[in-house]
Short mmCIF file of C-alpha atoms in Angstrom, two decimals:
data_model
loop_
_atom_site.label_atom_id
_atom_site.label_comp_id
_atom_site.label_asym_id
_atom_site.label_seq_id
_atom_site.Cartn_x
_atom_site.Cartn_y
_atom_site.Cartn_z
CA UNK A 16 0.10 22.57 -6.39
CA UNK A 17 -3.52 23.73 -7.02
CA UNK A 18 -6.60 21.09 -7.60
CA UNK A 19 -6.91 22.78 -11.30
CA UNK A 20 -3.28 22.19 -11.88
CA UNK A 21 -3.88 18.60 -10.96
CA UNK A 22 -6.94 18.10 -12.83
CA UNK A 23 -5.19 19.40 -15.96
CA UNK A 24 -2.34 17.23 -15.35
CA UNK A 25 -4.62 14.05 -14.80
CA UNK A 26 -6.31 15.30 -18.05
CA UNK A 27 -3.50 15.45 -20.38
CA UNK A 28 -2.46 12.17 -19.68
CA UNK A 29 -5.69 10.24 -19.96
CA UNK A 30 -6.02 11.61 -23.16
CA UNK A 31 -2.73 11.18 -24.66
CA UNK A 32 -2.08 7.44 -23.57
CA UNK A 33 -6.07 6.86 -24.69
CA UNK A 34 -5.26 8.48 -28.11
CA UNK A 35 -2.87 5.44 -28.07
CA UNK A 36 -4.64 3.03 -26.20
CA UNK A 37 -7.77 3.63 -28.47
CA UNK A 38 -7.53 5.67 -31.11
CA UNK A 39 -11.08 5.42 -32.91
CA UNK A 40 -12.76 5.96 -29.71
CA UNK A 41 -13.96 9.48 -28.04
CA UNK A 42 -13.05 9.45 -24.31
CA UNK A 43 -13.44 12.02 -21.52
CA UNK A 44 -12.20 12.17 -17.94
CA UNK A 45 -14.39 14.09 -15.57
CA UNK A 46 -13.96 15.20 -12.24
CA UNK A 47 -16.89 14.36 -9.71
CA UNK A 48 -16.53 15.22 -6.09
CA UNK A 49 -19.49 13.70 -5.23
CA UNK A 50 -19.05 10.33 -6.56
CA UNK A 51 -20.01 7.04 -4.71
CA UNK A 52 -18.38 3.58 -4.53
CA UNK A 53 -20.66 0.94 -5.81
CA UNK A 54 -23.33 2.87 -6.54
CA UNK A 55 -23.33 2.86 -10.24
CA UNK A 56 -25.69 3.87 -12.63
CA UNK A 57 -26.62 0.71 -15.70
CA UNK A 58 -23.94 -0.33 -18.01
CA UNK A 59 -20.85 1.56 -15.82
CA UNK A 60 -17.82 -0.17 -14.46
CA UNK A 61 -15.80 1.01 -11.34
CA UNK A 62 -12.39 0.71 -10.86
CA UNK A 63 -10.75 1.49 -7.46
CA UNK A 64 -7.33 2.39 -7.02
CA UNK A 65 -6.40 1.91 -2.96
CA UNK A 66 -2.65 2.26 -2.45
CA UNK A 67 -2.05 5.52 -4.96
CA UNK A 68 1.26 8.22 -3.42
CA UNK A 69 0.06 12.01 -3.07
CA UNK A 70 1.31 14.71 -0.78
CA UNK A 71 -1.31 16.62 1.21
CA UNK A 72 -1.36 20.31 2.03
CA UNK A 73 -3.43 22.41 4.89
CA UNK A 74 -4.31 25.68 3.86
CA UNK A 75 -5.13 26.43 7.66
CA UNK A 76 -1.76 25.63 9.77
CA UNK A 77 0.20 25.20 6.33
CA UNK A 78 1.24 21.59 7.53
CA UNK A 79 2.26 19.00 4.63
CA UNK A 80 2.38 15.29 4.57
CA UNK A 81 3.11 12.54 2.55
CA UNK A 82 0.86 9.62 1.96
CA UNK A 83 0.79 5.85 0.44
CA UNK A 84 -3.21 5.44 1.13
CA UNK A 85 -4.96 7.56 -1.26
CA UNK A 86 -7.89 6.18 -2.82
CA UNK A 87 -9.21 7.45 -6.11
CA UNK A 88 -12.18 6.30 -7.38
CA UNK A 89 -13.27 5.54 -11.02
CA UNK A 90 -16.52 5.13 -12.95
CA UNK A 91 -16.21 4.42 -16.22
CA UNK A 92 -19.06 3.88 -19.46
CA UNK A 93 -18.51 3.01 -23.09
CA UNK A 94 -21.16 3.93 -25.82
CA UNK A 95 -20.08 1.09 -27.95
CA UNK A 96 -22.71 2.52 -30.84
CA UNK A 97 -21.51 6.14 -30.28
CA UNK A 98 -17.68 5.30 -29.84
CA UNK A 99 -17.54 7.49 -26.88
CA UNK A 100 -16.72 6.87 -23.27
CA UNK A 101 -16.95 8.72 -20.03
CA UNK A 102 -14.50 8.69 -16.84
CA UNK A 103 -15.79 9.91 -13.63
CA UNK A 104 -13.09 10.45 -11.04
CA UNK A 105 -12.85 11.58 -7.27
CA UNK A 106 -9.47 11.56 -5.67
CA UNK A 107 -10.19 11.50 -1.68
CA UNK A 108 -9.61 13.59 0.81
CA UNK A 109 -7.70 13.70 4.03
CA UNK A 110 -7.99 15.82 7.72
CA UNK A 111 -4.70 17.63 8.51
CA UNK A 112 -4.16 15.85 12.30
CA UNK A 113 -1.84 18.26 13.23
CA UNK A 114 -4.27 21.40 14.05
CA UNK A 115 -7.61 18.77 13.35
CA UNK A 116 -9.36 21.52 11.17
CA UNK A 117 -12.70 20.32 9.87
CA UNK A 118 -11.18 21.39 6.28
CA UNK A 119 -10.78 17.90 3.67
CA UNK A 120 -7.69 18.77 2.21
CA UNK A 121 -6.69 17.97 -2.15
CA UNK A 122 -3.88 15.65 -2.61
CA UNK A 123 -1.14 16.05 -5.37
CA UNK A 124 0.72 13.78 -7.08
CA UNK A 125 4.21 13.60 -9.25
CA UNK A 126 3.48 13.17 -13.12
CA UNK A 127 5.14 9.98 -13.05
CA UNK A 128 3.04 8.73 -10.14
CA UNK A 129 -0.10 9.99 -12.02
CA UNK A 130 0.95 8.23 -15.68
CA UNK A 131 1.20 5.28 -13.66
CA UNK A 132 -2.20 5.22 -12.33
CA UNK A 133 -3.71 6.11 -15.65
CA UNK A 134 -2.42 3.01 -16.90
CA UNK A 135 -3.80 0.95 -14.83
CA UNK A 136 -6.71 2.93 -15.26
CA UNK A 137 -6.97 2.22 -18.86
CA UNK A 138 -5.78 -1.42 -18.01
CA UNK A 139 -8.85 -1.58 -15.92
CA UNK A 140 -10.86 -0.05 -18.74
CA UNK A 141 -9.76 -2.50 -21.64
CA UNK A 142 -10.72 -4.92 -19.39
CA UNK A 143 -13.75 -3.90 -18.36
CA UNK A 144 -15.59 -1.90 -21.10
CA UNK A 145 -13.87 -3.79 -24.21
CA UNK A 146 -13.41 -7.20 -22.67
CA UNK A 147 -10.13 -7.34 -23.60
CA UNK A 148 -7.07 -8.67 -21.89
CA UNK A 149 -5.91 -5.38 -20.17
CA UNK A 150 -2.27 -6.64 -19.38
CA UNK A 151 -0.44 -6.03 -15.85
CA UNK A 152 -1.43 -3.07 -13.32
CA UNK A 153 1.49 -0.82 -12.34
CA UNK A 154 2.31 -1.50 -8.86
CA UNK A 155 5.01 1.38 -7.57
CA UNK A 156 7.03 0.91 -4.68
CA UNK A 157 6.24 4.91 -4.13
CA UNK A 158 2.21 3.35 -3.82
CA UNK A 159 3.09 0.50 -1.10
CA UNK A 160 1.23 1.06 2.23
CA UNK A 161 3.27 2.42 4.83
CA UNK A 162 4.21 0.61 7.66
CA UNK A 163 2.59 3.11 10.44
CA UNK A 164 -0.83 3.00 11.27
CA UNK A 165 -3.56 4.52 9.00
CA UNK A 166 -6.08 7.25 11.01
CA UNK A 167 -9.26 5.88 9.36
CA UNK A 168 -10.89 8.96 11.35
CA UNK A 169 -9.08 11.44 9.11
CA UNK A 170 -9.24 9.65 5.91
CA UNK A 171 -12.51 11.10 3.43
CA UNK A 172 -12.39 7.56 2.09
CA UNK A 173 -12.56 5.17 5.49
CA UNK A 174 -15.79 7.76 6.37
CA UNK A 175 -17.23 6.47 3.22
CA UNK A 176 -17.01 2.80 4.20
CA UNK A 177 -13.68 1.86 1.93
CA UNK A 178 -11.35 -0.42 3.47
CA UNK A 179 -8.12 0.24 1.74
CA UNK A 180 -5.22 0.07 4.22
CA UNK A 181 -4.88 -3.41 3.62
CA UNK A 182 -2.74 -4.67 0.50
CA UNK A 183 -3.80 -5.66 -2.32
CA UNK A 184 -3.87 -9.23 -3.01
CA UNK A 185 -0.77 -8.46 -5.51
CA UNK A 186 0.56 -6.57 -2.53
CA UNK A 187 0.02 -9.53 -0.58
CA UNK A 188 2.03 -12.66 -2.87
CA UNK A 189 4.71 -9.97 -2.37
CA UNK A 190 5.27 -9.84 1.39
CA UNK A 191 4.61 -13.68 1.44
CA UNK A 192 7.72 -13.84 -0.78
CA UNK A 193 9.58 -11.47 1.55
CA UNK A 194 7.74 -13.27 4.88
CA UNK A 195 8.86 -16.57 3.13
CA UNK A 196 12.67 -15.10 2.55
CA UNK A 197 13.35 -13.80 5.89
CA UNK A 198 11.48 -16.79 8.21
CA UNK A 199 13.88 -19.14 5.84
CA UNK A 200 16.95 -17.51 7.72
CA UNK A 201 14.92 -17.65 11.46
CA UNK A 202 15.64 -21.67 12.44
CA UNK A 203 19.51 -21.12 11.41
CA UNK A 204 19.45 -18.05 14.23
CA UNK A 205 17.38 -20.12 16.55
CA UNK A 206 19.50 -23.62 16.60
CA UNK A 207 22.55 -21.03 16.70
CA UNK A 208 21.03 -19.55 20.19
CA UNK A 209 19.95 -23.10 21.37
CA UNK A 210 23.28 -24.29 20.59
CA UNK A 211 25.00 -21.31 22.35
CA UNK A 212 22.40 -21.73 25.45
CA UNK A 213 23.13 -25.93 25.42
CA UNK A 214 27.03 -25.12 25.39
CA UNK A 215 26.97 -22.90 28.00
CA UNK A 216 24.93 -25.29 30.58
CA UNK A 217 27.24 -28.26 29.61
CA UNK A 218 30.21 -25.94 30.57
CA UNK A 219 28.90 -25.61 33.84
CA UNK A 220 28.07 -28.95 34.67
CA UNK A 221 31.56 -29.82 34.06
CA UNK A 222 32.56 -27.64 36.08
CA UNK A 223 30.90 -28.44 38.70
CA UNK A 224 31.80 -32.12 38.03
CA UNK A 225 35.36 -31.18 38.40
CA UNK A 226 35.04 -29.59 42.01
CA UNK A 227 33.00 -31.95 43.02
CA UNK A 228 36.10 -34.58 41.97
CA UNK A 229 38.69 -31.98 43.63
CA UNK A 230 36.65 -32.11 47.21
CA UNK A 231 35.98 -35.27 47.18
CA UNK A 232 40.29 -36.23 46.03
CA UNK A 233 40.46 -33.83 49.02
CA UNK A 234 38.61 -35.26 51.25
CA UNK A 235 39.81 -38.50 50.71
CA UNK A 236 43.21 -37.03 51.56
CA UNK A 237 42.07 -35.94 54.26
CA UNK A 238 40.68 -39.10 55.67
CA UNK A 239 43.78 -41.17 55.29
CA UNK A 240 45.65 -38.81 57.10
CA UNK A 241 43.73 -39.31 59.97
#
């Protein structure tokens, strides 16, 4: 998939869920390379998005991968007297570590990954530019950090100083749930072992109890015979 491809794609649905979302207003999504985090300009709003799904492609060894860290980057402005508003957007880049070219590669996403990050996008947007109450962000299980390692040297976004390999705080109160879950079942399997271990030695002390009552019966035996 080619960046203009994606760009279109992003386009069309920023402006049809806005044309819903807010109808009187004039919006516009642009896309800027070269934009910064937290270095905004007065009256804009940023809005980060750290956990988004995209496949990468290498134009130089032709290598593909997939990935649940990419990190696009919104700034966002509403002219309240003008009704118009302004997106600026940079989806980073990643190095291909499989031949380690130099070359920052584009990301593409699915549609339905992309509608979903658009509305939380816009959620971030009501919240932000029109103070309203923006509702729920999207949360994918296709945008959940992998479980390997992240290689903050070949990640555009870790050069720039963004931490994002963590989860979210949302991402968080879910693993607690799951941490909570699973360490609920972890004293039932450790009494079962200690019980298990504690049966076993108790076996073998009454064993030895036993042979140590045969020898001795024998040994008595033995002594009245003599």
């Amino acid at each position: 998939m080619s960046t203009s491809l994606t760009t279109c794609e992003w386009k069309k649905v920023f402006y049809e869920k806005m044309e819903v979302a807010k109808p009187a207003d004039s919006w516009e999504l642009i896309i800027d390379p070269n934009l910064k985090p937290n270095e905004l300009a007065p009256g804009w709003k940023q809005y980060l998005e750290q956990h988004a799904s995209g496949r990468f492609h290498c134009s130089w060894c032709w290598h593909t991968w997939q990935s649940a860290n990419v990190v696009i980057l919104f700034h966002m402005y509403l002219d309240r007297a003008q009704r118009a508003g302004s997106v600026r957007m940079r989806v980073f880049k990643q190095l291909c570590h499989q031949c380690g070219t130099a070359r920052l590669d584009e990301s593409s996403m699915l549609e339905e990954n992309i509608e979903g990050l658009v509305d939380n996008l816009i959620t971030s947007l009501r919240e932000q530019c029109y103070d309203e109450d923006g509702g729920q962000y999207r949360i994918h299980v296709a945008s959940r950090p992998d479980g390997g390692p992240h290689c903050s040297e070949f990640c555009e976004a870790c050069q720039e100083g963004i931490v994002h390999w963590k989860p979210s705080e949302k991402l968080l109160e879910e693993e607690a749930t799951t941490y909570t879950f699973s360490g609920a079942s972890k004293p039932s399997t450790q009494e079962g072992s200690g019980f298990n271990f504690f049966s076993l030695r108790w076996c073998l002390i009454g064993a030895s109890l036993c042979l140590l009552i045969v020898y001795l019966q024998f040994s008595f035996r033995g002594s009245s015979f003599l």
